[in-house]
mmCIF file of C-alpha atoms in Angstrom:
data_model
loop_
_atom_site.group_PDB
_atom_site.id
_atom_site.type_symbol
_atom_site.label_atom_id
_atom_site.label_comp_id
_atom_site.label_asym_id
_atom_site.label_seq_id
_atom_site.Cartn_x
_atom_site.Cartn_y
_atom_site.Cartn_z
ATOM 1 C CA UNK A 1 116.523 99.913 36.085
ATOM 2 C CA UNK A 2 119.573 97.684 36.215
ATOM 3 C CA UNK A 3 119.609 93.888 35.971
ATOM 4 C CA UNK A 4 119.968 93.297 39.718
ATOM 5 C CA UNK A 5 116.953 95.460 40.539
ATOM 6 C CA UNK A 6 114.838 93.751 37.892
ATOM 7 C CA UNK A 7 115.815 90.317 39.229
ATOM 8 C CA UNK A 8 114.932 91.252 42.825
ATOM 9 C CA UNK A 9 111.571 92.691 41.794
ATOM 10 C CA UNK A 10 110.735 89.541 39.856
ATOM 11 C CA UNK A 11 111.783 87.277 42.742
ATOM 12 C CA UNK A 12 109.640 89.093 45.302
ATOM 13 C CA UNK A 13 106.663 89.133 42.967
ATOM 14 C CA UNK A 14 106.889 85.338 42.570
ATOM 15 C CA UNK A 15 107.292 84.857 46.319
ATOM 16 C CA UNK A 16 104.319 87.115 47.091
ATOM 17 C CA UNK A 17 102.202 85.224 44.577
ATOM 18 C CA UNK A 18 103.039 81.893 46.210
ATOM 19 C CA UNK A 19 102.211 83.196 49.687
ATOM 20 C CA UNK A 20 98.914 84.623 48.489
ATOM 21 C CA UNK A 21 98.008 81.363 46.729
ATOM 22 C CA UNK A 22 98.789 79.345 49.881
ATOM 23 C CA UNK A 23 96.382 81.337 52.070
ATOM 24 C CA UNK A 24 93.498 79.285 53.548
ATOM 25 C CA UNK A 25 90.892 81.737 52.250
ATOM 26 C CA UNK A 26 91.985 81.442 48.638
ATOM 27 C CA UNK A 27 89.460 80.842 45.898
ATOM 28 C CA UNK A 28 89.740 78.955 42.596
ATOM 29 C CA UNK A 29 89.469 82.280 40.782
ATOM 30 C CA UNK A 30 92.725 83.478 42.370
ATOM 31 C CA UNK A 31 94.771 80.792 40.653
ATOM 32 C CA UNK A 32 95.093 78.505 43.681
ATOM 33 C CA UNK A 33 95.917 74.846 43.508
ATOM 34 C CA UNK A 34 92.791 72.677 43.707
ATOM 35 C CA UNK A 35 93.151 69.483 45.688
ATOM 36 C CA UNK A 36 90.991 66.499 44.892
ATOM 37 C CA UNK A 37 88.529 65.594 47.682
ATOM 38 C CA UNK A 38 89.672 62.002 47.278
ATOM 39 C CA UNK A 39 93.278 62.743 48.271
ATOM 40 C CA UNK A 40 92.181 65.076 51.057
ATOM 41 C CA UNK A 41 90.144 62.237 52.566
ATOM 42 C CA UNK A 42 93.039 59.799 52.065
ATOM 43 C CA UNK A 43 95.386 62.077 54.008
ATOM 44 C CA UNK A 44 92.809 62.535 56.744
ATOM 45 C CA UNK A 45 92.206 58.786 57.136
ATOM 46 C CA UNK A 46 95.933 58.030 57.030
ATOM 47 C CA UNK A 47 96.573 60.502 59.838
ATOM 48 C CA UNK A 48 93.653 59.221 61.916
ATOM 49 C CA UNK A 49 94.977 55.663 61.724
ATOM 50 C CA UNK A 50 98.468 56.746 62.728
ATOM 51 C CA UNK A 51 97.164 58.631 65.762
ATOM 52 C CA UNK A 52 94.829 55.867 66.969
ATOM 53 C CA UNK A 53 95.754 53.907 70.097
ATOM 54 C CA UNK A 54 94.563 50.571 68.753
ATOM 55 C CA UNK A 55 96.917 50.834 65.788
ATOM 56 C CA UNK A 56 99.839 51.760 68.046
ATOM 57 C CA UNK A 57 99.162 48.822 70.382
ATOM 58 C CA UNK A 58 98.746 46.380 67.503
ATOM 59 C CA UNK A 59 101.935 47.520 65.778
ATOM 60 C CA UNK A 60 103.801 47.236 69.084
ATOM 61 C CA UNK A 61 102.679 43.627 69.525
ATOM 62 C CA UNK A 62 103.602 42.680 65.963
ATOM 63 C CA UNK A 63 106.981 44.422 66.217
ATOM 64 C CA UNK A 64 107.852 42.582 69.417
ATOM 65 C CA UNK A 65 106.802 39.293 67.841
ATOM 66 C CA UNK A 66 108.970 39.993 64.787
ATOM 67 C CA UNK A 67 111.972 40.878 66.936
ATOM 68 C CA UNK A 68 111.493 37.585 68.778
ATOM 69 C CA UNK A 69 111.421 35.712 65.480
ATOM 70 C CA UNK A 70 114.647 37.459 64.450
ATOM 71 C CA UNK A 71 116.333 36.269 67.643
ATOM 72 C CA UNK A 72 115.161 32.697 67.017
ATOM 73 C CA UNK A 73 116.365 32.847 63.400
ATOM 74 C CA UNK A 74 119.803 34.206 64.356
ATOM 75 C CA UNK A 75 120.183 31.512 67.017
ATOM 76 C CA UNK A 76 119.275 28.778 64.536
ATOM 77 C CA UNK A 77 121.631 30.150 61.863
ATOM 78 C CA UNK A 78 124.565 30.452 64.265
ATOM 79 C CA UNK A 79 124.010 26.921 65.585
ATOM 80 C CA UNK A 80 123.733 25.537 62.075
ATOM 81 C CA UNK A 81 126.873 27.291 60.852
ATOM 82 C CA UNK A 82 128.914 26.042 63.818
ATOM 83 C CA UNK A 83 127.782 22.459 63.219
ATOM 84 C CA UNK A 84 128.208 22.905 59.424
ATOM 85 C CA UNK A 85 124.618 21.760 58.841
ATOM 86 C CA UNK A 86 123.314 25.038 57.366
ATOM 87 C CA UNK A 87 123.634 25.852 53.700
ATOM 88 C CA UNK A 88 125.527 29.145 53.442
ATOM 89 C CA UNK A 89 123.918 30.003 50.099
ATOM 90 C CA UNK A 90 121.042 32.462 50.496
ATOM 91 C CA UNK A 91 121.949 32.749 54.150
ATOM 92 C CA UNK A 92 120.334 36.156 54.485
ATOM 93 C CA UNK A 93 116.927 34.804 53.414
ATOM 94 C CA UNK A 94 117.020 32.406 56.351
ATOM 95 C CA UNK A 95 116.426 35.405 58.621
ATOM 96 C CA UNK A 96 112.805 35.203 57.436
ATOM 97 C CA UNK A 97 112.352 31.422 57.334
ATOM 98 C CA UNK A 98 114.642 29.863 59.982
ATOM 99 C CA UNK A 99 113.856 29.255 63.659
ATOM 100 C CA UNK A 100 115.373 27.385 66.572
ATOM 101 C CA UNK A 101 111.980 25.981 67.584
ATOM 102 C CA UNK A 102 111.316 28.356 70.471
ATOM 103 C CA UNK A 103 109.391 30.897 68.371
ATOM 104 C CA UNK A 104 107.759 30.819 64.926
ATOM 105 C CA UNK A 105 109.495 32.318 61.920
ATOM 106 C CA UNK A 106 108.984 35.862 60.659
ATOM 107 C CA UNK A 107 106.882 34.565 57.750
ATOM 108 C CA UNK A 108 104.647 32.673 60.182
ATOM 109 C CA UNK A 109 104.130 35.770 62.315
ATOM 110 C CA UNK A 110 103.178 37.833 59.262
ATOM 111 C CA UNK A 111 100.822 35.107 58.044
ATOM 112 C CA UNK A 112 99.124 34.803 61.442
ATOM 113 C CA UNK A 113 99.152 38.387 62.761
ATOM 114 C CA UNK A 114 99.065 40.310 59.482
ATOM 115 C CA UNK A 115 95.303 39.835 59.007
ATOM 116 C CA UNK A 116 94.746 41.541 62.363
ATOM 117 C CA UNK A 117 96.144 44.761 60.892
ATOM 118 C CA UNK A 118 93.684 44.621 58.000
ATOM 119 C CA UNK A 119 90.766 43.782 60.273
ATOM 120 C CA UNK A 120 91.698 46.518 62.756
ATOM 121 C CA UNK A 121 91.868 49.152 60.022
ATOM 122 C CA UNK A 122 88.670 48.188 58.217
ATOM 123 C CA UNK A 123 86.081 46.858 60.666
ATOM 124 C CA UNK A 124 84.773 50.353 61.528
ATOM 125 C CA UNK A 125 85.535 52.168 58.282
ATOM 126 C CA UNK A 126 81.889 52.976 57.492
ATOM 127 C CA UNK A 127 79.659 52.023 60.429
ATOM 128 C CA UNK A 128 81.496 54.376 62.811
ATOM 129 C CA UNK A 129 80.888 57.286 60.444
ATOM 130 C CA UNK A 130 77.251 56.235 60.266
ATOM 131 C CA UNK A 131 76.787 55.908 64.040
ATOM 132 C CA UNK A 132 78.430 59.297 64.713
ATOM 133 C CA UNK A 133 76.297 60.984 62.068
ATOM 134 C CA UNK A 134 79.313 62.214 60.109
ATOM 135 C CA UNK A 135 78.676 60.046 57.030
ATOM 136 C CA UNK A 136 75.751 62.133 55.793
ATOM 137 C CA UNK A 137 77.694 65.325 56.479
ATOM 138 C CA UNK A 138 80.677 64.083 54.477
ATOM 139 C CA UNK A 139 78.549 63.037 51.528
ATOM 140 C CA UNK A 140 76.659 66.332 51.590
ATOM 141 C CA UNK A 141 79.953 67.984 50.633
ATOM 142 C CA UNK A 142 81.271 67.891 47.039
ATOM 143 C CA UNK A 143 82.437 64.309 47.591
ATOM 144 C CA UNK A 144 81.251 61.342 45.567
ATOM 145 C CA UNK A 145 80.305 58.088 47.218
ATOM 146 C CA UNK A 146 82.860 56.095 45.270
ATOM 147 C CA UNK A 147 85.602 58.549 46.300
ATOM 148 C CA UNK A 148 84.644 57.996 49.944
ATOM 149 C CA UNK A 149 84.855 54.193 49.927
ATOM 150 C CA UNK A 150 87.917 54.193 47.673
ATOM 151 C CA UNK A 151 89.700 56.687 49.939
ATOM 152 C CA UNK A 152 88.991 54.499 52.975
ATOM 153 C CA UNK A 153 90.544 51.486 51.271
ATOM 154 C CA UNK A 154 93.487 53.410 49.770
ATOM 155 C CA UNK A 155 94.505 55.088 53.031
ATOM 156 C CA UNK A 156 94.436 51.815 54.948
ATOM 157 C CA UNK A 157 96.328 49.963 52.204
ATOM 158 C CA UNK A 158 99.003 52.676 52.129
ATOM 159 C CA UNK A 159 99.428 52.368 55.878
ATOM 160 C CA UNK A 160 99.668 48.576 55.608
ATOM 161 C CA UNK A 161 102.368 48.960 52.961
ATOM 162 C CA UNK A 162 104.349 51.343 55.161
ATOM 163 C CA UNK A 163 104.123 49.012 58.161
ATOM 164 C CA UNK A 164 105.072 45.813 56.341
ATOM 165 C CA UNK A 165 107.938 47.365 54.402
ATOM 166 C CA UNK A 166 109.217 48.981 57.613
ATOM 167 C CA UNK A 167 109.160 45.617 59.411
ATOM 168 C CA UNK A 168 110.866 43.913 56.477
ATOM 169 C CA UNK A 169 113.616 46.518 56.334
ATOM 170 C CA UNK A 170 113.950 46.271 60.130
ATOM 171 C CA UNK A 171 114.564 42.537 59.846
ATOM 172 C CA UNK A 172 117.120 43.106 57.095
ATOM 173 C CA UNK A 173 118.901 45.785 59.093
ATOM 174 C CA UNK A 174 119.031 43.759 62.299
ATOM 175 C CA UNK A 175 120.137 40.685 60.367
ATOM 176 C CA UNK A 176 122.944 42.629 58.735
ATOM 177 C CA UNK A 177 123.999 44.019 62.112
ATOM 178 C CA UNK A 178 123.872 40.689 63.967
ATOM 179 C CA UNK A 179 125.252 38.140 61.503
ATOM 180 C CA UNK A 180 127.399 40.589 59.541
ATOM 181 C CA UNK A 181 126.500 38.919 56.248
ATOM 182 C CA UNK A 182 125.422 41.372 53.514
ATOM 183 C CA UNK A 183 122.576 40.322 51.208
ATOM 184 C CA UNK A 184 123.079 39.839 47.504
ATOM 185 C CA UNK A 185 120.964 41.854 45.024
ATOM 186 C CA UNK A 186 118.872 38.762 44.310
ATOM 187 C CA UNK A 187 118.156 38.287 48.017
ATOM 188 C CA UNK A 188 117.055 41.923 48.340
ATOM 189 C CA UNK A 189 114.713 41.522 45.358
ATOM 190 C CA UNK A 190 113.283 38.332 46.823
ATOM 191 C CA UNK A 191 112.566 40.078 50.123
ATOM 192 C CA UNK A 192 110.900 42.992 48.319
ATOM 193 C CA UNK A 193 108.735 40.568 46.313
ATOM 194 C CA UNK A 194 107.786 38.833 49.556
ATOM 195 C CA UNK A 195 106.739 42.169 51.088
ATOM 196 C CA UNK A 196 104.582 42.950 48.051
ATOM 197 C CA UNK A 197 102.845 39.578 48.441
ATOM 198 C CA UNK A 198 102.349 40.312 52.157
ATOM 199 C CA UNK A 199 100.704 43.667 51.350
ATOM 200 C CA UNK A 200 98.292 41.945 48.958
ATOM 201 C CA UNK A 201 97.537 39.273 51.569
ATOM 202 C CA UNK A 202 96.750 41.798 54.318
ATOM 203 C CA UNK A 203 94.838 43.894 51.769
ATOM 204 C CA UNK A 204 92.453 40.968 51.260
ATOM 205 C CA UNK A 205 91.557 40.990 54.953
ATOM 206 C CA UNK A 206 91.167 44.759 54.826
ATOM 207 C CA UNK A 207 88.666 44.560 51.965
ATOM 208 C CA UNK A 208 86.833 41.726 53.729
ATOM 209 C CA UNK A 209 86.521 43.738 56.952
ATOM 210 C CA UNK A 210 85.213 46.749 54.992
ATOM 211 C CA UNK A 211 82.383 44.527 53.722
ATOM 212 C CA UNK A 212 81.391 43.734 57.306
ATOM 213 C CA UNK A 213 81.681 47.413 58.213
ATOM 214 C CA UNK A 214 79.163 48.276 55.499
ATOM 215 C CA UNK A 215 76.862 45.322 56.119
ATOM 216 C CA UNK A 216 76.600 45.620 59.926
ATOM 217 C CA UNK A 217 75.741 48.810 61.758
ATOM 218 C CA UNK A 218 77.458 47.771 65.001
ATOM 219 C CA UNK A 219 81.255 47.912 65.070
ATOM 220 C CA UNK A 220 81.439 44.993 67.513
ATOM 221 C CA UNK A 221 79.522 42.764 65.101
ATOM 222 C CA UNK A 222 81.724 43.643 62.143
ATOM 223 C CA UNK A 223 84.904 43.122 64.195
ATOM 224 C CA UNK A 224 83.759 39.733 65.484
ATOM 225 C CA UNK A 225 82.797 38.648 61.962
ATOM 226 C CA UNK A 226 86.264 39.440 60.629
ATOM 227 C CA UNK A 227 88.025 37.779 63.557
ATOM 228 C CA UNK A 228 85.808 34.697 63.227
ATOM 229 C CA UNK A 229 86.782 34.257 59.569
ATOM 230 C CA UNK A 230 90.441 34.840 60.425
ATOM 231 C CA UNK A 231 90.351 32.125 63.099
ATOM 232 C CA UNK A 232 88.455 29.786 60.778
ATOM 233 C CA UNK A 233 90.989 29.995 57.946
ATOM 234 C CA UNK A 234 94.015 30.078 60.268
ATOM 235 C CA UNK A 235 93.067 27.176 62.556
ATOM 236 C CA UNK A 236 89.980 25.190 61.648
ATOM 237 C CA UNK A 237 90.109 25.104 57.852
ATOM 238 C CA UNK A 238 93.223 22.939 57.752
ATOM 239 C CA UNK A 239 91.594 20.555 60.245
ATOM 240 C CA UNK A 240 88.505 20.239 58.055
ATOM 241 C CA UNK A 241 90.640 19.557 54.981
ATOM 242 C CA UNK A 242 92.550 16.931 56.963
ATOM 243 C CA UNK A 243 89.300 15.151 57.841
ATOM 244 C CA UNK A 244 88.154 15.262 54.210
ATOM 245 C CA UNK A 245 91.542 13.913 53.145
ATOM 246 C CA UNK A 246 91.259 10.916 55.499
ATOM 247 C CA UNK A 247 87.675 10.221 54.475
ATOM 248 C CA UNK A 248 88.316 10.330 50.726
ATOM 249 C CA UNK A 249 91.874 8.989 50.580
ATOM 250 C CA UNK A 250 92.340 6.156 48.042
ATOM 251 C CA UNK A 251 93.567 2.766 49.139
ATOM 252 C CA UNK A 252 97.275 1.986 49.266
ATOM 253 C CA UNK A 253 96.851 -0.383 46.340
ATOM 254 C CA UNK A 254 95.368 2.368 44.136
ATOM 255 C CA UNK A 255 97.204 3.449 41.031
ATOM 256 C CA UNK A 256 99.508 6.407 40.859
ATOM 257 C CA UNK A 257 97.039 8.311 38.688
ATOM 258 C CA UNK A 258 94.281 8.024 41.272
ATOM 259 C CA UNK A 259 96.592 9.110 44.078
ATOM 260 C CA UNK A 260 97.809 12.152 42.147
ATOM 261 C CA UNK A 261 94.215 13.062 41.303
ATOM 262 C CA UNK A 262 93.275 12.895 44.988
ATOM 263 C CA UNK A 263 96.296 14.990 45.954
ATOM 264 C CA UNK A 264 95.431 17.641 43.376
ATOM 265 C CA UNK A 265 91.862 17.750 44.648
ATOM 266 C CA UNK A 266 93.049 18.296 48.229
ATOM 267 C CA UNK A 267 95.508 20.912 47.001
ATOM 268 C CA UNK A 268 92.676 22.757 45.265
ATOM 269 C CA UNK A 269 90.604 22.768 48.467
ATOM 270 C CA UNK A 270 93.573 24.049 50.463
ATOM 271 C CA UNK A 271 94.126 26.871 48.006
ATOM 272 C CA UNK A 272 90.698 28.295 48.795
ATOM 273 C CA UNK A 273 92.262 29.589 51.993
ATOM 274 C CA UNK A 274 94.203 32.868 51.528
ATOM 275 C CA UNK A 275 96.605 31.772 54.268
ATOM 276 C CA UNK A 276 97.600 28.708 52.236
ATOM 277 C CA UNK A 277 98.075 30.801 49.091
ATOM 278 C CA UNK A 278 100.281 33.184 51.049
ATOM 279 C CA UNK A 279 102.396 30.346 52.453
ATOM 280 C CA UNK A 280 102.902 28.858 48.985
ATOM 281 C CA UNK A 281 103.879 32.194 47.442
ATOM 282 C CA UNK A 282 106.313 33.095 50.228
ATOM 283 C CA UNK A 283 107.929 29.657 50.313
ATOM 284 C CA UNK A 284 108.857 29.892 46.628
ATOM 285 C CA UNK A 285 110.187 33.443 46.973
ATOM 286 C CA UNK A 286 112.175 33.027 50.192
ATOM 287 C CA UNK A 287 113.293 29.418 49.603
ATOM 288 C CA UNK A 288 114.979 29.172 46.193
ATOM 289 C CA UNK A 289 115.309 25.408 46.621
ATOM 290 C CA UNK A 290 111.530 24.965 46.227
ATOM 291 C CA UNK A 291 111.048 23.866 42.628
ATOM 292 C CA UNK A 292 107.413 22.733 42.598
ATOM 293 C CA UNK A 293 104.198 23.272 44.561
ATOM 294 C CA UNK A 294 102.433 20.135 43.356
ATOM 295 C CA UNK A 295 103.069 16.394 43.109
ATOM 296 C CA UNK A 296 105.904 15.147 40.916
ATOM 297 C CA UNK A 297 106.165 11.706 39.397
ATOM 298 C CA UNK A 298 109.357 9.663 39.272
ATOM 299 C CA UNK A 299 109.777 10.414 35.572
ATOM 300 C CA UNK A 300 109.704 14.122 36.311
ATOM 301 C CA UNK A 301 112.266 13.882 39.111
ATOM 302 C CA UNK A 302 114.784 11.704 37.292
ATOM 303 C CA UNK A 303 117.438 13.836 35.645
ATOM 304 C CA UNK A 304 116.523 17.032 37.480
ATOM 305 C CA UNK A 305 119.477 19.074 38.735
ATOM 306 C CA UNK A 306 119.300 19.863 42.455
ATOM 307 C CA UNK A 307 119.979 23.596 42.272
ATOM 308 C CA UNK A 308 118.119 26.700 43.446
ATOM 309 C CA UNK A 309 115.753 28.386 41.067
ATOM 310 C CA UNK A 310 116.583 31.855 39.723
ATOM 311 C CA UNK A 311 114.415 34.751 40.805
ATOM 312 C CA UNK A 312 112.423 34.906 37.573
ATOM 313 C CA UNK A 313 111.469 31.225 37.816
ATOM 314 C CA UNK A 314 110.468 31.604 41.472
ATOM 315 C CA UNK A 315 108.235 34.537 40.532
ATOM 316 C CA UNK A 316 106.618 32.511 37.757
ATOM 317 C CA UNK A 317 106.054 29.646 40.197
ATOM 318 C CA UNK A 318 104.342 31.913 42.749
ATOM 319 C CA UNK A 319 102.526 34.055 40.172
ATOM 320 C CA UNK A 320 99.231 32.053 40.191
ATOM 321 C CA UNK A 321 99.000 32.371 43.993
ATOM 322 C CA UNK A 322 99.583 36.125 43.813
ATOM 323 C CA UNK A 323 96.959 36.529 41.096
ATOM 324 C CA UNK A 324 94.452 34.537 43.167
ATOM 325 C CA UNK A 325 95.005 36.786 46.198
ATOM 326 C CA UNK A 326 94.665 39.911 44.054
ATOM 327 C CA UNK A 327 91.443 38.518 42.562
ATOM 328 C CA UNK A 328 90.044 37.738 46.031
ATOM 329 C CA UNK A 329 90.898 41.262 47.196
ATOM 330 C CA UNK A 330 89.302 42.819 44.106
ATOM 331 C CA UNK A 331 86.143 40.721 44.494
ATOM 332 C CA UNK A 332 85.757 41.681 48.157
ATOM 333 C CA UNK A 333 86.290 45.360 47.390
ATOM 334 C CA UNK A 334 83.798 45.168 44.507
ATOM 335 C CA UNK A 335 81.202 43.668 46.851
ATOM 336 C CA UNK A 336 81.797 46.418 49.416
ATOM 337 C CA UNK A 337 81.618 49.050 46.658
ATOM 338 C CA UNK A 338 78.267 47.774 45.389
ATOM 339 C CA UNK A 339 76.831 47.469 48.904
ATOM 340 C CA UNK A 340 77.867 50.979 49.838
ATOM 341 C CA UNK A 341 76.654 52.560 46.597
ATOM 342 C CA UNK A 342 73.213 50.933 46.988
ATOM 343 C CA UNK A 343 72.743 51.752 50.661
ATOM 344 C CA UNK A 344 70.419 54.498 51.754
ATOM 345 C CA UNK A 345 72.118 57.176 53.842
ATOM 346 C CA UNK A 346 69.979 59.459 55.942
ATOM 347 C CA UNK A 347 70.990 62.379 58.076
ATOM 348 C CA UNK A 348 70.442 62.094 61.806
ATOM 349 C CA UNK A 349 67.789 64.321 63.273
#
C-alpha cells in the first residue's frame, strides 16, 4: 500500500468516526461527546428568549429610543461645535451623554428602560414552568435543581450582554458615520467599561425578578411586583429623599462640618437605589472631567489642576459603585437560589 492510499484510508476512517459520533442515537459507550445538562438548558432558554414576541417588541422600543437619543446627541454636538461652546476633547463620548433637550441621553434611556429587559426576562422564569407542569418533568431528568436556576439566570444574563453591547456598538457606529470623528483607544475602553456596568445593573433587576418568579405562583403578580419596585426606585425614591433632605437640613448658620455630615448622610441614602449607583458609575466613566462623587472643601479644591482624569483613575472612582451593584445582584440571586432549593415541587396529576 502506497502513502497516498494509506492517507486516504486514514482520512475516511476519521470522517466516518465523526459522523457516527454525531448521530442522535449515540451512547456514552460509543465515545460520544457528553454535553452538560446545564449548558443544554442554557442554550434552550437563550433560544426561547430570542424567539419570544415580548422580547422582540421590547428590544424594538429600546432600539428606537436609543436611535432618538443619538439624533439628539448629534444635534447638540453639531450646534455646540458651530458656536465653539463644546469641548472637542472626548467628543466621541458625548454621543452617550449629550442631548439637545428634546430627548434624554443614551445613558438615561439605558438607566430607565434597561431594568425592563431584566424584568421581562425573569418574571416568569420559574412560575411558568410550574403552572405548565414542566418543572417537575425537567427535574425528574438527570438535572440538578441548582443547575436549573443557574441556567435560567445565565441564559438571561448572556442575552442581556448581547443586547447591551449590540446597542453600544450601534451607537458608536452611527456616531462614527454621522460626525466622522473616530474614537481614541481610551474612549473605546471607557465605552466598554460603561457597557459592563450596564450589564451588571440590568442583571440586578433580572435577579430581583427571578425572586418574585419563585415566590409568587402567578406570573402577573411577579411582573407587577418587579415593575412596582422599578417605578419606586426610578421615580418616587428620589422624591422621598428630597423630602427627608428638606426636613433634616441644617440651618444656614451651621458649621461646615455639620453640613458635610448631612450631605454624606443624604448621599448614603441615595446610594441605596441601584439607579443612583448606576448614574454615578457611568458619569465617572463617560465624563472624564468628573473628579469626585462627594463633597469637597475649599482646602481640597485649592491647587487642583482642572484636567480630565485618566481611565484608571475613573475606574477607581467608580469601583465602589460597581462592587455595590455586583453585591446587590449576588444577594438577590442567593435569595432566589435558597428559595428555589427549599421549595416543594410536585408533579401535576
